[in-house]
Short mmCIF file of C-alpha atoms and ligand atoms in Angstrom, two decimals:
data_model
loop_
_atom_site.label_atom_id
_atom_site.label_comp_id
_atom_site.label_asym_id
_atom_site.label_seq_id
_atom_site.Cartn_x
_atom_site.Cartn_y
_atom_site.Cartn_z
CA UNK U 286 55.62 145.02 113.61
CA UNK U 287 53.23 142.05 114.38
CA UNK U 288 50.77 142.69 117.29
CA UNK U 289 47.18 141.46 117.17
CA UNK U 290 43.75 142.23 119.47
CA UNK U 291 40.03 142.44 119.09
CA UNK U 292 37.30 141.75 121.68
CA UNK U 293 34.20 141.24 122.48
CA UNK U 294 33.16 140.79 126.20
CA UNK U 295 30.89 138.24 125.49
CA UNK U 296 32.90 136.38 122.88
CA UNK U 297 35.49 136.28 125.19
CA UNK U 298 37.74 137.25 122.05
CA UNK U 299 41.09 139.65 123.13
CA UNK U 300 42.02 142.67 122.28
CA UNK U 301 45.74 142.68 121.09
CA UNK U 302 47.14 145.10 121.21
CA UNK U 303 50.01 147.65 121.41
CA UNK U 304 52.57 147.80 123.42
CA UNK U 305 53.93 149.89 126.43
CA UNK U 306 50.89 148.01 128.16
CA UNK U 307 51.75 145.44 130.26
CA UNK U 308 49.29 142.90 129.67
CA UNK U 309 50.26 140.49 127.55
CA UNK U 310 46.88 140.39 125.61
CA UNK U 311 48.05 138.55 122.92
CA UNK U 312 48.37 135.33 124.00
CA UNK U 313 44.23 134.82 124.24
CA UNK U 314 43.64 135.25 120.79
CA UNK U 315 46.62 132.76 120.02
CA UNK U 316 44.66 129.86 121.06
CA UNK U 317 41.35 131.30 120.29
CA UNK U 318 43.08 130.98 116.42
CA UNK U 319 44.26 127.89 116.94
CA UNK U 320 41.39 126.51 118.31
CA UNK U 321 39.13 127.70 115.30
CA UNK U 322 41.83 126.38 112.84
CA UNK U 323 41.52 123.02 114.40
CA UNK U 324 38.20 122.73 115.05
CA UNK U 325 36.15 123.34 112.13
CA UNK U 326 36.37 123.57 108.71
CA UNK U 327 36.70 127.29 107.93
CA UNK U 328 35.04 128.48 104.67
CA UNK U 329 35.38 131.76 102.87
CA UNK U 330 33.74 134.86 104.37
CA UNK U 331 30.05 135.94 102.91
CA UNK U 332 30.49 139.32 102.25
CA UNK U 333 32.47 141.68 99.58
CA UNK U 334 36.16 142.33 100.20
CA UNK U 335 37.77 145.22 99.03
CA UNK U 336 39.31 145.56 95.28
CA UNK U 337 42.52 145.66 97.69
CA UNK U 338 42.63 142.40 98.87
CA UNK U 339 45.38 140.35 100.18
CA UNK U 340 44.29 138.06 103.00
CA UNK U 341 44.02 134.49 102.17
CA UNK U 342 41.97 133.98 104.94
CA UNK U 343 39.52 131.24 105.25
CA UNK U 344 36.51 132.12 107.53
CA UNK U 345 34.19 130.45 109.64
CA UNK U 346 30.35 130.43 108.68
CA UNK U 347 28.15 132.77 110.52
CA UNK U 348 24.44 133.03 108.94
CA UNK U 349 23.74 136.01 107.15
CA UNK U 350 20.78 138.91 108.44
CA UNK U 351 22.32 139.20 112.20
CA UNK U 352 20.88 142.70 113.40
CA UNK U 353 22.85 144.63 115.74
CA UNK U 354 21.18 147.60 118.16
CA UNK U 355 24.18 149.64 118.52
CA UNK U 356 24.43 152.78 115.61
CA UNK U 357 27.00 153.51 113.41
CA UNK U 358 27.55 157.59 111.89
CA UNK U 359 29.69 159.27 109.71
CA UNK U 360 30.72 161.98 111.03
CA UNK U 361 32.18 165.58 109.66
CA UNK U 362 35.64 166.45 111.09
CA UNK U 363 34.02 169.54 113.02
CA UNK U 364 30.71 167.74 114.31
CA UNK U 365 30.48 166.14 117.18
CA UNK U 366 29.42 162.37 117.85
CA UNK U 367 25.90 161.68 118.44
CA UNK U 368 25.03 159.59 121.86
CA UNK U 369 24.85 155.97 121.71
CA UNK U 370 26.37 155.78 118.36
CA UNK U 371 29.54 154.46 117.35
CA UNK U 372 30.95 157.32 115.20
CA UNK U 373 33.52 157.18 111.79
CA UNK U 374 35.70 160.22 111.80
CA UNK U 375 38.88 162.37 110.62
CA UNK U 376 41.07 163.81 113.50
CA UNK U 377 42.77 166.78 113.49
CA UNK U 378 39.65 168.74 112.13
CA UNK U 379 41.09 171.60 110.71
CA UNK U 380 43.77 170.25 108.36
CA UNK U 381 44.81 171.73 105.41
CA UNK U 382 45.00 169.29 101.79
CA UNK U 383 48.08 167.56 102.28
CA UNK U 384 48.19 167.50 105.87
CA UNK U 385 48.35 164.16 107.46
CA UNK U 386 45.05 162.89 109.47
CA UNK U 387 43.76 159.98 111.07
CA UNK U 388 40.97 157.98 110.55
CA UNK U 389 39.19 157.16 113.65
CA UNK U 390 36.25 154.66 114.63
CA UNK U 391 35.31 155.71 117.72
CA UNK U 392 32.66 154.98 120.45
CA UNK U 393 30.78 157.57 121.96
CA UNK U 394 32.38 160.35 123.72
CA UNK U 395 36.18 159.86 122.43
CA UNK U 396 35.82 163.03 119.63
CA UNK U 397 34.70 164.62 122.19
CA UNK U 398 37.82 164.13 124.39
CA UNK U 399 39.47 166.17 121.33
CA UNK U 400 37.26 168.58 121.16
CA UNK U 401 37.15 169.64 124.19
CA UNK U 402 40.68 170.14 124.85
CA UNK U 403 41.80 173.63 125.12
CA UNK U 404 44.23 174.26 121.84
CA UNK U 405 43.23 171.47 119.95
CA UNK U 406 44.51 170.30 117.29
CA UNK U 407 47.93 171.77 117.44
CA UNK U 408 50.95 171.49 114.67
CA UNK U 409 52.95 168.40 115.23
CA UNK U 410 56.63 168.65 116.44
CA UNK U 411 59.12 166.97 114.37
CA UNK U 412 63.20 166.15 115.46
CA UNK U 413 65.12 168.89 114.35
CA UNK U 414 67.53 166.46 111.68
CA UNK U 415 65.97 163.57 110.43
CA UNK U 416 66.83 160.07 112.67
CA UNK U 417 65.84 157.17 110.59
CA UNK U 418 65.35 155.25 108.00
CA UNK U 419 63.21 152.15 106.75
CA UNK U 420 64.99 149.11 104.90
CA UNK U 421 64.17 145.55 104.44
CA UNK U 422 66.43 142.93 106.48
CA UNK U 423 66.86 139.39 105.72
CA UNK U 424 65.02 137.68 108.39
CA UNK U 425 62.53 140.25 109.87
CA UNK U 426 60.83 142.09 107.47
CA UNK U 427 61.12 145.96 106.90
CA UNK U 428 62.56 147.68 110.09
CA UNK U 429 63.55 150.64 111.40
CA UNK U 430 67.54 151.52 111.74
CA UNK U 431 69.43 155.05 113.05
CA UNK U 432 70.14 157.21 110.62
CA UNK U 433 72.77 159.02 113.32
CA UNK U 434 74.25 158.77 116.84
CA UNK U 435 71.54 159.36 119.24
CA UNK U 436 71.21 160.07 122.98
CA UNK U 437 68.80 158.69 125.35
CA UNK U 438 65.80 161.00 125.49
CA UNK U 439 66.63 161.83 121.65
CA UNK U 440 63.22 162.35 119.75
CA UNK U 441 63.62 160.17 116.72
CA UNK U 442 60.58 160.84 114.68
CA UNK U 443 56.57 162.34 115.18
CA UNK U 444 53.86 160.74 113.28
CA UNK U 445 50.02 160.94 112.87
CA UNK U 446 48.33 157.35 112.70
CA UNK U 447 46.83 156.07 109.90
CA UNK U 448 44.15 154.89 111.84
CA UNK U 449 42.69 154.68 115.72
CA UNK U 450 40.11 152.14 116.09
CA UNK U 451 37.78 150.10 118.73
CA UNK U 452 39.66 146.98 119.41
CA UNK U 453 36.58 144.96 119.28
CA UNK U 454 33.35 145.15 117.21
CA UNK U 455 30.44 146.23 120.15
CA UNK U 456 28.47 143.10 118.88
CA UNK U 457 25.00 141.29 120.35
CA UNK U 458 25.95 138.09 121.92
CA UNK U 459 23.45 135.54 119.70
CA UNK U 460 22.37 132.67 121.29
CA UNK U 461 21.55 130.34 118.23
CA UNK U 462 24.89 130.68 117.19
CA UNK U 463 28.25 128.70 119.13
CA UNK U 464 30.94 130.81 120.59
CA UNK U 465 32.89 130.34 117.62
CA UNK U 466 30.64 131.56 115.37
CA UNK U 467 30.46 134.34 117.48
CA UNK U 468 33.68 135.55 117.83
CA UNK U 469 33.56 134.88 114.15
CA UNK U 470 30.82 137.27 113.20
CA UNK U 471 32.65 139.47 115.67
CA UNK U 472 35.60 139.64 113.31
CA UNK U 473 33.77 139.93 110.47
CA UNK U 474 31.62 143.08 111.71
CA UNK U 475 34.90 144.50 112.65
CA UNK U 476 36.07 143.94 109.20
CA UNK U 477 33.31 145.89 107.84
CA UNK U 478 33.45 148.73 109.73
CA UNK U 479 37.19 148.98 109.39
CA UNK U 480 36.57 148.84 105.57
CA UNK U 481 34.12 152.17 106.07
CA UNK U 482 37.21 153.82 107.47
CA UNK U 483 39.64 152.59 104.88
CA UNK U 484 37.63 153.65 102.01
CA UNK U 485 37.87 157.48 103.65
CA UNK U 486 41.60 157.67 103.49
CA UNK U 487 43.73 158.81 101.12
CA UNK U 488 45.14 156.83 98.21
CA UNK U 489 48.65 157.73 99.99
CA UNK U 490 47.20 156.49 103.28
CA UNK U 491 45.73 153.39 101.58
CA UNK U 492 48.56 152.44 100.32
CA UNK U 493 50.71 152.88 103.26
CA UNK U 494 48.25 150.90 105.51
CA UNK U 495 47.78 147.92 103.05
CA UNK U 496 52.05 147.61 103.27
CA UNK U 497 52.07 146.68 106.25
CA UNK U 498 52.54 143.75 107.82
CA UNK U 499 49.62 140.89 108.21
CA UNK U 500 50.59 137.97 110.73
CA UNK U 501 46.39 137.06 110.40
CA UNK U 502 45.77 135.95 106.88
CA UNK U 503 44.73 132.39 108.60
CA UNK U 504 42.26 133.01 111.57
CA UNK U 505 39.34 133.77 110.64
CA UNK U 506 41.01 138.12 110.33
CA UNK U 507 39.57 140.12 107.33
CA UNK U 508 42.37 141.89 105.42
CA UNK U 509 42.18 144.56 107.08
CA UNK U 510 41.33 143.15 110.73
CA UNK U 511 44.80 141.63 110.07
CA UNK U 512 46.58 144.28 109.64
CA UNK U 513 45.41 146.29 112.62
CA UNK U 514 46.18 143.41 114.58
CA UNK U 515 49.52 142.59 113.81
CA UNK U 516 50.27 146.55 113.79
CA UNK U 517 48.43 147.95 116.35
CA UNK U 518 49.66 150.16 119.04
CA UNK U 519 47.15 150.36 122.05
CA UNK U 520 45.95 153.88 122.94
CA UNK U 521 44.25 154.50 126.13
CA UNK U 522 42.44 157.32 128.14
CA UNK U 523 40.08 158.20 125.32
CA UNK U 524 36.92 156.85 126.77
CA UNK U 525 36.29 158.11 130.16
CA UNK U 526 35.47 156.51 132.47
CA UNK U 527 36.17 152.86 131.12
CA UNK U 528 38.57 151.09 132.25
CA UNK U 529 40.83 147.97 130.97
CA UNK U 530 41.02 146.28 127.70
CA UNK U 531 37.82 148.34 126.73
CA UNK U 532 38.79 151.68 127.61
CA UNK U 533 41.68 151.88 125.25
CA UNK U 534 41.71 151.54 121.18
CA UNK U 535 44.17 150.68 118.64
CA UNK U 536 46.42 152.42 116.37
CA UNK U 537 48.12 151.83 113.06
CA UNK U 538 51.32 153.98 112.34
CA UNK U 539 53.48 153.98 108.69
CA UNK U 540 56.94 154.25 110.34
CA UNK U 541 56.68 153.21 113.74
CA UNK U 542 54.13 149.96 113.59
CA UNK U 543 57.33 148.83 110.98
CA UNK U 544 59.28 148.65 114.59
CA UNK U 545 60.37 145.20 115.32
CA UNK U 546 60.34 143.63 118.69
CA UNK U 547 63.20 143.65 121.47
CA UNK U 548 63.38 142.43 125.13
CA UNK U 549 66.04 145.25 125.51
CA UNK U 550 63.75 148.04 123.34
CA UNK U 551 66.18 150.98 122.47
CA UNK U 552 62.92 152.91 121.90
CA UNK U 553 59.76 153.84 123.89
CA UNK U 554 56.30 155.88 122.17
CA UNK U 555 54.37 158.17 123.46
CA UNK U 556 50.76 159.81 122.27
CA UNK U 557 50.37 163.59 122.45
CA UNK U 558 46.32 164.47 122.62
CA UNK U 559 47.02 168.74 121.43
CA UNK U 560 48.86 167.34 118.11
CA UNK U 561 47.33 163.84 117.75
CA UNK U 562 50.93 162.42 117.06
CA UNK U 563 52.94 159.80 118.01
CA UNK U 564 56.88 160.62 118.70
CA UNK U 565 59.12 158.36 119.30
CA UNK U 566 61.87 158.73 121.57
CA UNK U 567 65.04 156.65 122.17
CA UNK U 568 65.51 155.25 125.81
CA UNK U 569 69.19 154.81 125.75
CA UNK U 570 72.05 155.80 123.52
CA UNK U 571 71.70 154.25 120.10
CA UNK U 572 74.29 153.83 117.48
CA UNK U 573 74.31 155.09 114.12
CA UNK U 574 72.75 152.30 111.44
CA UNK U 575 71.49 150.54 115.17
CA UNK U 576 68.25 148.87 114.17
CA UNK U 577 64.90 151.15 116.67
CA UNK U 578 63.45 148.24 118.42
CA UNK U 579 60.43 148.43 120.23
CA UNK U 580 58.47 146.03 123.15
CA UNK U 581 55.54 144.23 121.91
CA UNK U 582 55.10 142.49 125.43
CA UNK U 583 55.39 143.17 129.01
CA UNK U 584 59.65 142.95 129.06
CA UNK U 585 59.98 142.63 133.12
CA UNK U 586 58.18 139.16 133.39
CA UNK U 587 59.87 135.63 131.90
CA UNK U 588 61.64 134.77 128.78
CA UNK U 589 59.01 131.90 128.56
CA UNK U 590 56.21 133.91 129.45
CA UNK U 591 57.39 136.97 127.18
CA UNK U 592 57.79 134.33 124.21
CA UNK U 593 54.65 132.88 124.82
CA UNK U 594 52.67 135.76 124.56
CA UNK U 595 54.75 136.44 121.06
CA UNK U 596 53.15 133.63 119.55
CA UNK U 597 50.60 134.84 117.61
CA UNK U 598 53.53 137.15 116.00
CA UNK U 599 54.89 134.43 114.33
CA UNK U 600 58.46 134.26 115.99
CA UNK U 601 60.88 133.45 118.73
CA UNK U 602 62.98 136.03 120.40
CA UNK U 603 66.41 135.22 120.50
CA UNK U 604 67.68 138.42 122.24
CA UNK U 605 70.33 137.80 124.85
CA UNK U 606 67.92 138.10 127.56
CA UNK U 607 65.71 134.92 125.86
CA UNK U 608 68.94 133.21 125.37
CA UNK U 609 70.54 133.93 128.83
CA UNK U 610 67.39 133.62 130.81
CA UNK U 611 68.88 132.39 133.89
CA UNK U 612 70.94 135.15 134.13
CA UNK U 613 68.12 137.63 132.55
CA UNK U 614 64.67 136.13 134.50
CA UNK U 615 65.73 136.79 138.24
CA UNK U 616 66.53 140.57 137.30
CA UNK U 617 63.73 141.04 135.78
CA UNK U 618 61.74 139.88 138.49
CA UNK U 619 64.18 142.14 141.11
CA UNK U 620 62.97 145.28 138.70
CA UNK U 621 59.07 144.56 138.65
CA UNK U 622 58.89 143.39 142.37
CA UNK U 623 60.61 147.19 142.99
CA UNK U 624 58.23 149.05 140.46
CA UNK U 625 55.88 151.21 142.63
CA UNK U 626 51.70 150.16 142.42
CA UNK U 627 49.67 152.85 142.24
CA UNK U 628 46.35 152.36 143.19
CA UNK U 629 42.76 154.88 141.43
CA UNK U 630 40.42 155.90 143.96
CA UNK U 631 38.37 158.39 142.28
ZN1 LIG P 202 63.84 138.41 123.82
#
């Protein structure tokens, strides 16, 4: 899967981000990348990587000693988060050895939107018979393919993340430095705190996150920055009360951030909060050996404007609905001109 995010709001970098969402929030940080490439001569990044490192990532200059106001904790799976202070934690709480967890760099208050729900954390559900499998394919990395006939509505698989994170390091804004160097040291405080919760998973977890894919080994990404956003999956409603790109995070999966894009997805995801899971279901029938697919953009607006904003994935769709756009574009347009608006007012 290739997906990509991060942001700042005085950086003006983007969050990428995941997917049901229909803001095409990738499309920002494709030119933000390209104008960095372009613009200035990127050198290598100032501080420590990882023994783990794969990223051949060149990195713009940003003076070292910036101080930052905003607190960072570790915290203890059953503690809660302390105000004001961005938190590192392990979700479920609870778990016995073995059992799969998630990582989680939260901001204040988002623990606490787990625990505070009534029956948290409970056991995740899995599909009766198993559904799929992972294999490489010639042209588009490791995928996802049917491993049987399956209805729309099927449940194809359940999966705790490997990680939930802010989309965007909550940096100062400093003055002495451009806007490039900014969004710069953005990504590189984002790096570091993604490396605090890498280094407190497991080796299995580790290993699983660091396969993935990395579309932003040349943009000024850390390692791990790149992998997040090529494989994130945007997760909202766990900050109250904040709304937009902010008010959601991301989230790295083994099996299903290994789904490839579609216009036509045969699959749709959603989070359950009591068993902090993913579970993927499929939204039509599916064949047996039928590759998952799932939508990394809005799919209702324009071929042009749905390849556009799959630039920074690295690739051109050429699903039927790219290829046959005339045809494709005006339904499309029929279907999101007839999809209700609902409007918050509380
Ligand atoms: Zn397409």
């Amino acid at each position: 899967m290739k997906r990509g995010f991060l942001k700042t709001s005085k950086t003006q970098a983007r969050p990428l981000g995941p997917v049901p969402a229909p803001q095409p929030d990738s499309k920002t940080w494709a030119s933000i990348s390209t104008f960095l490439s372009a613009k200035f001569k990127l050198v290598r990044t100032v501080f420590s990587r990882p023994e783990y490192e794969t990223n051949d990532s060149t990195i713009l200059a940003v003076p070292e000693g910036l101080k930052e106001k905003i607190r960072y904790q570790e915290c203890d799976p059953h503690g809660g988060s302390t105000p004001d202070c961005m938190t590192f934690t392990t979700l479920p709480n609870g778990m016995e050895p073995g059992e799969p967890v998630t990582e989680c760099f939260f901001f204040p208050g988002s623990k606490e939107v787990f625990m505070n729900l009534r029956g948290f954390p409970q056991p995740m559900v899995h599909p009766s018979t198993p559904a799929f499998r992972m294999a490489a394919t010639p042209d588009k990395g490791t995928a996802l393919f049917s491993t049987r006939k399956l209805k729309a509505g099927d449940h194809i698989l359940t999966e705790r993340p490997l990680f939930v994170g802010a989309r965007g390091a909550p940096t100062e804004y400093h003055a002495n430095l451009t806007r490039e160097q900014n969004t710069q040291y953005a990504l590189n405080t984002l790096e570091q705190h993604f490396e605090i919760s890498f280094k407190r998973m497991s080796t299995e977890s580790k290993e699983a996150f660091m396969a993935l894919a990395n579309s932003h080994k040349e943009d000024g990404s850390g390692p791990l920055v790149g992998v997040v956003r090529t494989n994130g999956l945007r997760l909202s409603g766990l900050r109250p009360g904040v709304k937009g790109d902010m008010g959601s995070y991301t989230a790295v999966c083994k099996d299903i951030s290994r789904l490839n894009h579609s216009c036509s997805p045969n699959t749709s995801a959603r989070f359950d909060m009591l068993s902090f899971s993913y579970q993927l279901f499929a939204v039509h029938d599916i064949a047996k050996g039928e590759e998952l697919t799932y939508q990394y953009t809005p799919i209702n607006c324009s071929a042009a404007e749905r390849n556009k904003a799959l630039v920074p994935y690295g690739f051109v769709c050429a699903c039927t609905a790219c290829t046959n756009a005339p045809t494709s574009d005006p339904r499309r347009a029929a279907i999101e001109a007839f999809r209700p608006v609902v409007t918050e007012w509380v």
